[in-house]
Tab-separated table of C-alpha atoms and ligand atoms in Angstrom:
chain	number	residue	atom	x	y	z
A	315	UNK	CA	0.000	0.000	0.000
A	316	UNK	CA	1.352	3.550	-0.982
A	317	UNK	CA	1.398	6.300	1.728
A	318	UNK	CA	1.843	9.618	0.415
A	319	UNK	CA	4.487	12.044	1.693
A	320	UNK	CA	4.574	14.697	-1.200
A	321	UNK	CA	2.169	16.783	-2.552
A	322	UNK	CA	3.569	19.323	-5.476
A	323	UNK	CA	-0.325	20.828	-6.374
A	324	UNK	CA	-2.413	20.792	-9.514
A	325	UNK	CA	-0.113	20.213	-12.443
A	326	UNK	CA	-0.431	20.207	-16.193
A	327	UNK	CA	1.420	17.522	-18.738
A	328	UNK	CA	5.221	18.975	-17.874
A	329	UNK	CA	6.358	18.707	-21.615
A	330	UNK	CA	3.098	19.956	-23.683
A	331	UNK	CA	3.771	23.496	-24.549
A	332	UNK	CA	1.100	25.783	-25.544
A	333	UNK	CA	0.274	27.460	-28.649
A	334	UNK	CA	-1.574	30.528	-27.314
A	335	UNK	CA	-1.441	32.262	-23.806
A	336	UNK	CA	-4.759	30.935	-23.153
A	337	UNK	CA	-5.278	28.013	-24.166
A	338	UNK	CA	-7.254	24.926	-21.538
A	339	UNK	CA	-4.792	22.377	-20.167
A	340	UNK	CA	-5.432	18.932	-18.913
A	341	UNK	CA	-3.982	18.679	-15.058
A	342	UNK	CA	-3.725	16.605	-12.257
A	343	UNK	CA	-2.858	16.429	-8.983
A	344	UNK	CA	1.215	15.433	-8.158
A	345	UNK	CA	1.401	13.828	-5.298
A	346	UNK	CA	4.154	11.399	-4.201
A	347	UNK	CA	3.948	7.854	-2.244
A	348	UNK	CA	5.908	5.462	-0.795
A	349	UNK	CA	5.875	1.780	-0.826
A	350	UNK	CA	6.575	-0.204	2.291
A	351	UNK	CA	6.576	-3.394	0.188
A	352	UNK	CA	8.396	-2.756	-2.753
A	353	UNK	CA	9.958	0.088	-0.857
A	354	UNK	CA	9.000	2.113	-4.527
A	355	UNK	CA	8.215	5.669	-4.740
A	356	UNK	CA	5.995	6.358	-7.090
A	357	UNK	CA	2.919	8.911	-8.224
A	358	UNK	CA	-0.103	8.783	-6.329
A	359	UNK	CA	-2.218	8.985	-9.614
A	360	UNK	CA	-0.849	8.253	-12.595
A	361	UNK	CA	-1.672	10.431	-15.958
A	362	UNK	CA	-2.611	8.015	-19.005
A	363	UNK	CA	0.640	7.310	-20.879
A	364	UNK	CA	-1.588	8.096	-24.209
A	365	UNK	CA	-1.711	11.632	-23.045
A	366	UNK	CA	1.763	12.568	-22.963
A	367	UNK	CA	3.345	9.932	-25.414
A	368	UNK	CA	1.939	10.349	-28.773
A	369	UNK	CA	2.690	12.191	-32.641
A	370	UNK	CA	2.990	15.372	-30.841
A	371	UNK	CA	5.989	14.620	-27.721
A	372	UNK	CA	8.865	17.366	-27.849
A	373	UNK	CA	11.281	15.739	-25.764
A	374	UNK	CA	14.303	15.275	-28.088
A	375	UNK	CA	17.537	13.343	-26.424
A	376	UNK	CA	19.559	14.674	-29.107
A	377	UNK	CA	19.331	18.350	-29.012
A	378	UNK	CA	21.961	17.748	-25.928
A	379	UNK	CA	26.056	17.298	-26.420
A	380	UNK	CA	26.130	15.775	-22.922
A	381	UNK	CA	23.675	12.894	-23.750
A	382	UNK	CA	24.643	12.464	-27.283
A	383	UNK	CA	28.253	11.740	-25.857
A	384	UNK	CA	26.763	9.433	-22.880
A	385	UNK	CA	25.141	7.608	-25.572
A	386	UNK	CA	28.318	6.729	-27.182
A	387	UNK	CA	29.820	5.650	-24.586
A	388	UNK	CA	27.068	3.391	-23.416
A	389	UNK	CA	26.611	1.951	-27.277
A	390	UNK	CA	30.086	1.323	-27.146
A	391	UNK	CA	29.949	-0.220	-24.146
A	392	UNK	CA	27.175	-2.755	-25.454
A	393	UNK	CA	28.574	-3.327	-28.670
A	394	UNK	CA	32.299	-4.483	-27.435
A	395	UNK	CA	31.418	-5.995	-24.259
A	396	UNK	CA	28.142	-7.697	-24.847
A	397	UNK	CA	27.781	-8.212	-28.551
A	398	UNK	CA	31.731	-9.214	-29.216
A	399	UNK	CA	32.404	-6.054	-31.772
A	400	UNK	CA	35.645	-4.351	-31.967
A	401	UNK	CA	35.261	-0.440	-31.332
A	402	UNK	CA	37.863	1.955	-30.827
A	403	UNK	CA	39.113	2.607	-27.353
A	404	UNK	CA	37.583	6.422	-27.131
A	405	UNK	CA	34.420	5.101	-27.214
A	406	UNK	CA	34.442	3.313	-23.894
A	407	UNK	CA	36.007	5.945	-21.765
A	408	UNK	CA	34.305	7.697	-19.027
A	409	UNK	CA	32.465	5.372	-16.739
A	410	UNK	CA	33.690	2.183	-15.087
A	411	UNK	CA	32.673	0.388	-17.559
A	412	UNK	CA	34.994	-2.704	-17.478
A	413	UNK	CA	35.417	-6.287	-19.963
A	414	UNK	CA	36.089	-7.922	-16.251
A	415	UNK	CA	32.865	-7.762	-14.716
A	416	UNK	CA	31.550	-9.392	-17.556
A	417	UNK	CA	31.141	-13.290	-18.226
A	418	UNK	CA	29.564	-13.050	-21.232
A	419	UNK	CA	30.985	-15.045	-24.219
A	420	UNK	CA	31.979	-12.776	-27.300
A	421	UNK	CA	31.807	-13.078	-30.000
A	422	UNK	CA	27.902	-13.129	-29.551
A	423	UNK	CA	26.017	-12.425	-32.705
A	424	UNK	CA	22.409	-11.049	-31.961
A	425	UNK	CA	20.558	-7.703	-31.803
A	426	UNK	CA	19.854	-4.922	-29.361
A	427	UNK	CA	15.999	-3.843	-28.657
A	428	UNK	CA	15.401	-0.258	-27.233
A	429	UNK	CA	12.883	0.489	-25.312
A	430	UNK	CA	12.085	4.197	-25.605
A	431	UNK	CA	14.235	5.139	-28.768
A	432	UNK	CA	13.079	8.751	-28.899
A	433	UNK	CA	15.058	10.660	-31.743
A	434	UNK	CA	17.398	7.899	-31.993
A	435	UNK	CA	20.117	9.347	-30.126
A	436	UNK	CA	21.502	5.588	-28.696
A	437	UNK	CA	20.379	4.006	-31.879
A	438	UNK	CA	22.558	6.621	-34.768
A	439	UNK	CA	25.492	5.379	-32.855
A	440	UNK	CA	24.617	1.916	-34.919
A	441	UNK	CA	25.251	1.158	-38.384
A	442	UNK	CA	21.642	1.872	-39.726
A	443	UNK	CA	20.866	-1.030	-42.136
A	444	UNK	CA	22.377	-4.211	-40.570
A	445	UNK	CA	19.519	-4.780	-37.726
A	446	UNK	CA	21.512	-4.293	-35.036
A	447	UNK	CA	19.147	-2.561	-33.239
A	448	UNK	CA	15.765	-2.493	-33.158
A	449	UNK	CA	13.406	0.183	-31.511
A	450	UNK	CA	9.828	0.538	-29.677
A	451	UNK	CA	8.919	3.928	-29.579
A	452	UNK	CA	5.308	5.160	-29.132
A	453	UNK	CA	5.507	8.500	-30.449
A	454	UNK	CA	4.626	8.334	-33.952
A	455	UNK	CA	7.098	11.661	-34.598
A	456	UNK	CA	10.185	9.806	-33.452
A	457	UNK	CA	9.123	5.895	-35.089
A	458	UNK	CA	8.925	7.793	-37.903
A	459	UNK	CA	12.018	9.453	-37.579
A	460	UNK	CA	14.341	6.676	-37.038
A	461	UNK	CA	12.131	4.531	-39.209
A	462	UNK	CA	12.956	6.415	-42.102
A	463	UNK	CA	16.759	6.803	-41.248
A	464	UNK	CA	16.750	2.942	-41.559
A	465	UNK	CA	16.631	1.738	-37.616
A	466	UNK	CA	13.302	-0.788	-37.452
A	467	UNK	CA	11.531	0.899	-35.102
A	468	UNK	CA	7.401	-0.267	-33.714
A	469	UNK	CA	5.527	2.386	-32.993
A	470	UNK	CA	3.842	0.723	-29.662
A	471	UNK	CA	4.287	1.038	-25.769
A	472	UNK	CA	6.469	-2.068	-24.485
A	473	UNK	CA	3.988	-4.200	-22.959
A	474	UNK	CA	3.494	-8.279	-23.277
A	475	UNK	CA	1.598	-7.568	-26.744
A	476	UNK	CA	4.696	-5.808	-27.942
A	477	UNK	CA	7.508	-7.984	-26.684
A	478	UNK	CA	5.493	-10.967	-28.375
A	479	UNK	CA	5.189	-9.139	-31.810
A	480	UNK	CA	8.745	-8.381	-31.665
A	481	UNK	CA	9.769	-11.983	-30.748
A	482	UNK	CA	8.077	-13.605	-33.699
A	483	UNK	CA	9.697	-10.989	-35.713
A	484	UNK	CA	12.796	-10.376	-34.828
A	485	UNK	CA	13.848	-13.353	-32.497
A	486	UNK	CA	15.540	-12.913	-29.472
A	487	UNK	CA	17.520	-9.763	-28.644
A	488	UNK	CA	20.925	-10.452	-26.931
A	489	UNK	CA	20.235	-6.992	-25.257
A	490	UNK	CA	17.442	-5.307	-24.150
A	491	UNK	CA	18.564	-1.002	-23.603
A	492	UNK	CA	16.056	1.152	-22.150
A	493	UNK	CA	16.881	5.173	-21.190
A	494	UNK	CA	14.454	7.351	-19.048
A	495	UNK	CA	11.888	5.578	-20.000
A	496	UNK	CA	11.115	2.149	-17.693
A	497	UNK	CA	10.277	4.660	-15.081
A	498	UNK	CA	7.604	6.156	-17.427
A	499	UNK	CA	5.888	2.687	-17.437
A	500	UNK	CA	3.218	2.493	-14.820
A	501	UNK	CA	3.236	-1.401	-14.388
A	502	UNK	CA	6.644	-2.536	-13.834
A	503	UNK	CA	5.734	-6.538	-13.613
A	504	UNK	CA	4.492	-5.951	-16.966
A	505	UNK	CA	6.944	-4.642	-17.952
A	506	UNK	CA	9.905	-6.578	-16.443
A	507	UNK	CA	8.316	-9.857	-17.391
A	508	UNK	CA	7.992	-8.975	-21.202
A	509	UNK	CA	11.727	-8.321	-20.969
A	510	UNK	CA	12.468	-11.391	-19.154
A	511	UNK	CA	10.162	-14.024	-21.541
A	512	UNK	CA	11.792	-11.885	-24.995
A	513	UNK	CA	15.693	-12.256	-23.606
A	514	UNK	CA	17.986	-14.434	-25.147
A	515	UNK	CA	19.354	-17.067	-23.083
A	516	UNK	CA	22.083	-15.114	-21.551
A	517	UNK	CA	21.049	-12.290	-22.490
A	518	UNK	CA	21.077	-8.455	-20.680
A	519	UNK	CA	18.548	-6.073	-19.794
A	520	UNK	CA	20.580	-2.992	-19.260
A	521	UNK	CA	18.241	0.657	-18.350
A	522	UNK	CA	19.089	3.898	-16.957
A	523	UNK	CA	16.558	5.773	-14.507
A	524	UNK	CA	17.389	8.963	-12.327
A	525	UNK	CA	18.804	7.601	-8.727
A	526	UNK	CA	16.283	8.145	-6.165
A	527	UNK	CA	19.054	8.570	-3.767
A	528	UNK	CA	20.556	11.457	-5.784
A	529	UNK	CA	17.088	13.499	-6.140
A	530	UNK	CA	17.214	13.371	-2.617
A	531	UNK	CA	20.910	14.155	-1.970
A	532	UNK	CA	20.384	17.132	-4.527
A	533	UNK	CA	17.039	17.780	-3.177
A	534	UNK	CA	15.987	18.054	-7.019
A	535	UNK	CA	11.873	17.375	-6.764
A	536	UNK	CA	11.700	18.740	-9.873
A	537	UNK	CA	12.275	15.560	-11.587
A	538	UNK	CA	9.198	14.441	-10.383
A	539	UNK	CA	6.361	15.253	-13.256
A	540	UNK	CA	3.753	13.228	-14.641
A	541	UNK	CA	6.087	11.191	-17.193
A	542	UNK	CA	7.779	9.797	-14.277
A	543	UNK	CA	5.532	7.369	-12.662
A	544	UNK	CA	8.079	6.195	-10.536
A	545	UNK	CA	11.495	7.212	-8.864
A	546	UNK	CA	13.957	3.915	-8.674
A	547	UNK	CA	15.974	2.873	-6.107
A	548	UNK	CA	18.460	-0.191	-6.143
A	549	UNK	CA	16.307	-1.202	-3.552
A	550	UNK	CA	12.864	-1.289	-4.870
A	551	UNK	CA	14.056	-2.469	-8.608
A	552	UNK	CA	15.755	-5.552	-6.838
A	553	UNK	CA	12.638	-6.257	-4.874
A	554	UNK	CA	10.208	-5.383	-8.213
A	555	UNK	CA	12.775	-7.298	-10.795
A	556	UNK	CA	13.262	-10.832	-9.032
A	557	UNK	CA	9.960	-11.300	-8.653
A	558	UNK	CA	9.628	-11.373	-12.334
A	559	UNK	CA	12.519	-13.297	-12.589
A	560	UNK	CA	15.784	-10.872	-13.414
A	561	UNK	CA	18.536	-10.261	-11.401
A	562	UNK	CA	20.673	-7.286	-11.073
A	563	UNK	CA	23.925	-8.050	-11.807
A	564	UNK	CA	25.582	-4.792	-12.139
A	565	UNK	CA	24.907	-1.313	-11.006
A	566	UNK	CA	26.899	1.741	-12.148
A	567	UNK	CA	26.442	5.434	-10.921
A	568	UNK	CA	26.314	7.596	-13.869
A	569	UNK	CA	26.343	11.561	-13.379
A	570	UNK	CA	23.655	11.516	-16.402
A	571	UNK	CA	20.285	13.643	-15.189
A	572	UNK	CA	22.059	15.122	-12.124
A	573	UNK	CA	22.442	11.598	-10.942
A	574	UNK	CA	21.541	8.240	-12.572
A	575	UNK	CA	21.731	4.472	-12.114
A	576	UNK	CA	22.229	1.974	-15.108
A	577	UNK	CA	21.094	-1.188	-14.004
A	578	UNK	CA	22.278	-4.334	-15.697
A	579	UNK	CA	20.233	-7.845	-15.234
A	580	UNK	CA	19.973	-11.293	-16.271
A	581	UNK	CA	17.319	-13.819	-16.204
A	582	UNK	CA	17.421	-15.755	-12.909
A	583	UNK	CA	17.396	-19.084	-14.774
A	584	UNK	CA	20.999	-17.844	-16.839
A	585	UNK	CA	23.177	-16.297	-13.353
A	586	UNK	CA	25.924	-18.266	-12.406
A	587	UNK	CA	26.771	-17.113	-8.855
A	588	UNK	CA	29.966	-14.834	-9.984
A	589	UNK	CA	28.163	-13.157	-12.523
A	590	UNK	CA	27.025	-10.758	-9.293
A	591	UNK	CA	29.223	-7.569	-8.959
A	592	UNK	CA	29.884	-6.431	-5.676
A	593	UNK	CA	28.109	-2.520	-6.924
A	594	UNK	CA	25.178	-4.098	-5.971
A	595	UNK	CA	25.333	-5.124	-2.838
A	596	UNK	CA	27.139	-1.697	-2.042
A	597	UNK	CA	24.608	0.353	-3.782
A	598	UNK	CA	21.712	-1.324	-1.762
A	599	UNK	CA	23.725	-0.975	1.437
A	600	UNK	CA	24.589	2.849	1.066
A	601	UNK	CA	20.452	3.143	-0.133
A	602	UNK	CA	19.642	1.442	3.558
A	603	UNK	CA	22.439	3.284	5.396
A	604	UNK	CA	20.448	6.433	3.997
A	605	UNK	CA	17.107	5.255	4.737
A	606	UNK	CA	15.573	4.830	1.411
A	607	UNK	CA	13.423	1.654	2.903
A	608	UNK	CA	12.121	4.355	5.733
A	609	UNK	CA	8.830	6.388	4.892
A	610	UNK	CA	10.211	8.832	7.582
A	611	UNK	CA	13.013	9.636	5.113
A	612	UNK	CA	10.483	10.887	2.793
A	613	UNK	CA	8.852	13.045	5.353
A	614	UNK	CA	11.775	14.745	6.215
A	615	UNK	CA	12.212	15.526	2.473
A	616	UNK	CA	8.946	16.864	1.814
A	617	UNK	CA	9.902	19.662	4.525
A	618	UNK	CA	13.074	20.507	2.668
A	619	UNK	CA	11.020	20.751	-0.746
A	620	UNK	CA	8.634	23.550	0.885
A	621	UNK	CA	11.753	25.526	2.236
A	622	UNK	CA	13.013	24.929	-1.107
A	623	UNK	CA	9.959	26.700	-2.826
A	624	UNK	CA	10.152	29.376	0.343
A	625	UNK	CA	13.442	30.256	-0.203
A	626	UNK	CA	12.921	30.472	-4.100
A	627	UNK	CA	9.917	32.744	-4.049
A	628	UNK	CA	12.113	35.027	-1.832
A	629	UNK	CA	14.993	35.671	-4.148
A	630	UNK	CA	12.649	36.005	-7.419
A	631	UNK	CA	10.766	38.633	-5.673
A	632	UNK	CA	13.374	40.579	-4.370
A	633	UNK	CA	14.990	40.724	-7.655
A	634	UNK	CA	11.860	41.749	-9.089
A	635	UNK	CA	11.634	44.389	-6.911
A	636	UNK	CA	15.268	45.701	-7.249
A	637	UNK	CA	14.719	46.015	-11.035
A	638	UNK	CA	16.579	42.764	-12.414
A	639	UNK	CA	15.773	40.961	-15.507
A	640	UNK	CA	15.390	37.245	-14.611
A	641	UNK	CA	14.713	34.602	-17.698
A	642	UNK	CA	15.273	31.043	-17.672
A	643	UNK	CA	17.449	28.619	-19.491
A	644	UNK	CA	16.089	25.234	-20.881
A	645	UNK	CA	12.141	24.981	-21.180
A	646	UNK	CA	12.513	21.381	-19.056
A	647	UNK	CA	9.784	19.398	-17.891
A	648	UNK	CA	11.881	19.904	-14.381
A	649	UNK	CA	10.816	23.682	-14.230
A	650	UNK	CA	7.498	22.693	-15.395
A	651	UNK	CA	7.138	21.159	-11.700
A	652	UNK	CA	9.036	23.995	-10.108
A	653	UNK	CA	7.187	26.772	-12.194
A	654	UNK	CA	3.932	25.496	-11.076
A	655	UNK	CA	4.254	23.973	-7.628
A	656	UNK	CA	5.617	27.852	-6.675
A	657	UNK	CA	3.586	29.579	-8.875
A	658	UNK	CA	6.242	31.029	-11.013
A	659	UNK	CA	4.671	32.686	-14.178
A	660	UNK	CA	6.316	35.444	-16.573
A	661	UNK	CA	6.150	38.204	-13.744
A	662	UNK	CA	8.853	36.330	-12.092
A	663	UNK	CA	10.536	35.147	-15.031
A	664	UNK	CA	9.886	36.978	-18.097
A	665	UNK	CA	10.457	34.217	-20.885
A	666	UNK	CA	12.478	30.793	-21.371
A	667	UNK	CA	15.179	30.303	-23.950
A	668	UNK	CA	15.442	26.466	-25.515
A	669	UNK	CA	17.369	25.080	-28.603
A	670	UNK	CA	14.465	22.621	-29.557
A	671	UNK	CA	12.798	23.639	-32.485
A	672	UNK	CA	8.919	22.202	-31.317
A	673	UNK	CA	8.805	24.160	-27.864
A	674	UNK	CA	10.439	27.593	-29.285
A	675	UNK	CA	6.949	30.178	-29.750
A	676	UNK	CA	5.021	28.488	-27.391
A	677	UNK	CA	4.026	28.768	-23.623
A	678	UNK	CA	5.591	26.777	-20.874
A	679	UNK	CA	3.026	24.560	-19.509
A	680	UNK	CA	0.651	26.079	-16.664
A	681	UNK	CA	2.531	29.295	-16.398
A	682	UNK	CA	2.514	30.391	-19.631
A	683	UNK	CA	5.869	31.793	-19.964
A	684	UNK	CA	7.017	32.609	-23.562
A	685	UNK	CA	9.567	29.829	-24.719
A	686	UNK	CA	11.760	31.658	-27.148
A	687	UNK	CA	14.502	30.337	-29.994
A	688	UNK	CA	17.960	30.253	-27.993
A	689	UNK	CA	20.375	33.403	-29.595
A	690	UNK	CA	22.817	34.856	-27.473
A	691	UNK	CA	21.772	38.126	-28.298
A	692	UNK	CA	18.592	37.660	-26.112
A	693	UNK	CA	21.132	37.569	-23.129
A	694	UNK	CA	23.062	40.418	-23.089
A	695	UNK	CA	20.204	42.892	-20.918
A	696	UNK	CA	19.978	40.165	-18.513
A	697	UNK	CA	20.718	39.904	-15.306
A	698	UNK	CA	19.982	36.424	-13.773
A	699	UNK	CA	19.429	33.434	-15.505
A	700	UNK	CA	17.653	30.554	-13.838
A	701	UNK	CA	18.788	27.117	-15.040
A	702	UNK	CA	15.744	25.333	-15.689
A	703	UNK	CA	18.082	22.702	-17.551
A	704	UNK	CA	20.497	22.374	-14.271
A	705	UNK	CA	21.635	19.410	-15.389
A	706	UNK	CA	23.361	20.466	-18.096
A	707	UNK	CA	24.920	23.885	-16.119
A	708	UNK	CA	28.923	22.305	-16.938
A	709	UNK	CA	27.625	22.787	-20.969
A	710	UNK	CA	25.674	25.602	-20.545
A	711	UNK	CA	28.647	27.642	-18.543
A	712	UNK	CA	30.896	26.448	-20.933
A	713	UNK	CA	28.608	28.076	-23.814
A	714	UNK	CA	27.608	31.240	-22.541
A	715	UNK	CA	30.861	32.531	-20.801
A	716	UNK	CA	30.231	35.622	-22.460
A	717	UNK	CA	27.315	36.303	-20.498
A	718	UNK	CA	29.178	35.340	-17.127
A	719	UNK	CA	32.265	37.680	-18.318
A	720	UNK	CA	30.120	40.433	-18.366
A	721	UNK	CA	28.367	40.210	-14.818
A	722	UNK	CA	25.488	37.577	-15.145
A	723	UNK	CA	24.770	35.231	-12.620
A	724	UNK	CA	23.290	31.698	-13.572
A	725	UNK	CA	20.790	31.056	-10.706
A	726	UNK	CA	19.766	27.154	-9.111
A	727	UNK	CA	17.371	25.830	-6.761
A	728	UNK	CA	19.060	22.574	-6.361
A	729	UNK	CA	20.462	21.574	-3.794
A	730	UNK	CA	19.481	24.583	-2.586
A	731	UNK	CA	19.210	29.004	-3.720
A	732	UNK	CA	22.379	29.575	-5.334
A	733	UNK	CA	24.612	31.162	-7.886
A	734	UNK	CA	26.783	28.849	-9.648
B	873	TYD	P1	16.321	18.011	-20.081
B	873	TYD	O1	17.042	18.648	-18.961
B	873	TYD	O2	16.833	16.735	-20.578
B	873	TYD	O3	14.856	18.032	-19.785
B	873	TYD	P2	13.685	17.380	-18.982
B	873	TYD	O4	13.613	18.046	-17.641
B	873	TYD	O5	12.538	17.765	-19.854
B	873	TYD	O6	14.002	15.925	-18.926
B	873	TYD	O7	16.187	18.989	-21.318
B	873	TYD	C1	16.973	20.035	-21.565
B	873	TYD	C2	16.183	21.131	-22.262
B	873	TYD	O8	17.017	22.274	-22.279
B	873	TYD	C3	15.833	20.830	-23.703
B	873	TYD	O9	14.579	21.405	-24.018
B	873	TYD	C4	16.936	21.525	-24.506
B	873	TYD	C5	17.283	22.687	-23.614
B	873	TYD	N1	18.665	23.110	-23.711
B	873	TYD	C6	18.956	24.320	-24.329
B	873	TYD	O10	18.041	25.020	-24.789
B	873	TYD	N2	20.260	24.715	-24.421
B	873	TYD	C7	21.280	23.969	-23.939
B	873	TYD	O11	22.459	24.359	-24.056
B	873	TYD	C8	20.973	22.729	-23.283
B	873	TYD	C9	22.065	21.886	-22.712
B	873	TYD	C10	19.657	22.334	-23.198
């Protein structure tokens, strides 16, 4: 049974942008819950995935340098380790990802299935062409998309129906890759078993989901929206995955999303007992140490979110007050939440600059703050700039240095108020 211990107010859909000022939104109410079972925290209401996963998504992987590059590395990783290809050294550098902690034996011929493929930013990193890798992708923009650049790609949600199609298909994939998206799926078992009964015999499920422990750590609520039904920990995925038969096998801590964990399994019935590294009992130890099994560690950070929004409201006033320009940076589905839980609309923050071409002339969701085309030009009578895209603030420093030469101040909520 889920107890709630967060609630973030009426919401809209944090990544449909508006045509007009005024125009009626769809919302619901974001409230967060915790599972003593599972020990999962998840939304207390989900929002039909139909609603926000369809022809019309903007969320596009690729209009970022930092996750094109992560995607590299991780196809890299996948293609020499798991699927016995030879790649070039560059490829793999950056995490720990290591040929050791593998058991696998390469050469293994066989494809990868994504689940999620968006734009296609893990799946370009793949000779188009040779089947290599196959995507599910629901939104018929981005099928379409890497459908026409030559990736196979089903325009369905992953569910039993899907992973059955697929099977009869394709065969067995060797690997099944999912990125920010098995936390979009309301029913994990579904989910999880589909991967488990379509996996080749020894075979990996590899995915990537924000760390629960690292939202907290960074006190970053704002990743908590609509789209993600569910925040993981190590914990409640190795309660949730064994008992539809996978077994984590791997964790690694990857600084993608201000904090992620990439979670490799294998089906029960293929582990030999080495084929456990010791990151997971380590990253379920540190979760416990922290109290991510407690419901009175959620309590406590519930309090720090409303100081948060306190301290927030605060600043943007008193800058309003004193005459400073304040715009944001990165129309996110993250400052969707914040923009809306504190009631942050264009009197606060007088428009949002974003590189991606379907959210630039429209409205931020709820608020109604103009999302303008990124140009430099647009910064130089500002004074603040909030970073709705915090996560990418190393890139985003490194771009506009101009801006910081000449006196601005990029502005974060998380972990807490701050200049950076
Ligand atoms: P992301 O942080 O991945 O968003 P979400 O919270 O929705 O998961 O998205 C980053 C957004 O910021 C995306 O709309 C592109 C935009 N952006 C820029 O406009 N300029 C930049 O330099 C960067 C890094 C991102």
């Amino acid at each position: 049974m889920k107890q709630q211990f967060l609630d973030l107010g009426k919401q809209p859909l944090a990544n449909v942008f508006l045509d007009t000022q005024d125009e009626k939104e769809f919302t619901y109410n974001l409230k967060v819950g915790f599972d003593e079972e599972t020990k999962l925290v998840s939304l207390m209401e989900y929002v039909d995935s139909g609603l926000m996963f369809n022809d019309t998504y903007t969320y596009s992987a690729s209009m970022s340098e930092t996750m094109k590059k992560h995607f590299k590395e991780v196809a890299g990783f996948i293609y020499s380790n798991l699927l016995g290809g030879t790649i070039s050294e560059g490829h793999l550098r950056g995490y720990q990802f290591d040929r050791q902690a593998y058991k696998f034996d390469a050469p293994i011929d066989g494809y990868i299935l994504e689940i999620g493929s968006n734009d296609g930013v893990f799946m370009k990193q793949f000779v188009s062409n040779d089947n290599l890798v196959v995507g599910v992708e629901p939104c018929g923009n981005f099928s379409d998309i890497t459908n026409q650049l030559g990736y196979k790609t089903y325009e369905r949600f992953w569910n039993k129906e899907t992973s059955e199609i697929i099977k009869k298909e394709n065969g067995r994939p060797k690997v099944v890759f999912a990125a920010n998206c098995i936390c979009h799926i309301p029913d994990l078992d579904e989910t999880f078993s589909s991967v488990e009964s379509i996996l080749d015999k020894n075979g990996v499920f590899i995915f990537e989901d924000p760390s629960l422990l690292e939202m907290i750590n960074r006190n970053s609520f704002d990743q908590i929206y609509d789209e993600h039904a569910h925040i993981f920990s190590v914990l409640s995925l190795n309660n949730i995955l064994s008992r539809n038969n996978l077994t984590i096998i791997k964790v690694i801590n990857s600084p993608v999303h201000g904090g992620s964990n990439i979670i490799i399994a294998k089906r029960t019935v293929d582990l030999n007992e080495t084929d456990i590294d010791p990151s997971v009992k380590t990253n379920i130890d540190n979760e416990q140490i922290f109290g991510l099994d407690k419901f009175e560690t959620f309590q406590r950070w519930s309090k720090k979110i409303e100081d948060n929004k306190t301290d927030l409201l605060i600043l943007l006033n008193n800058l309003k007050k004193s005459g400073k320009k304040v715009i944001s940076y990165g129309a996110t589905s993250k400052s969707t939440t914040v923009f809306n839980y504190c009631g942050i609309d264009s009197r606060l923050i007088e428009f949002i600059l974003d590189t991606t071409p379907a959210k630039q002339g429209k409205f931020s969701p709820g608020m109604h703050i103009p999302v303008i085309k990124y140009s430099p030009e647009l910064m130089n009578d500002v004074s603040y700039v909030f970073l709705g895209a915090w996560n990418f603030v190393e890139e985003i420093k490194n771009k506009e240095s101009n801006f910081v030469k000449n006196g601005g101040k990029f502005l974060t909520h998380v972990p807490k108020i701050m200049m950076v």
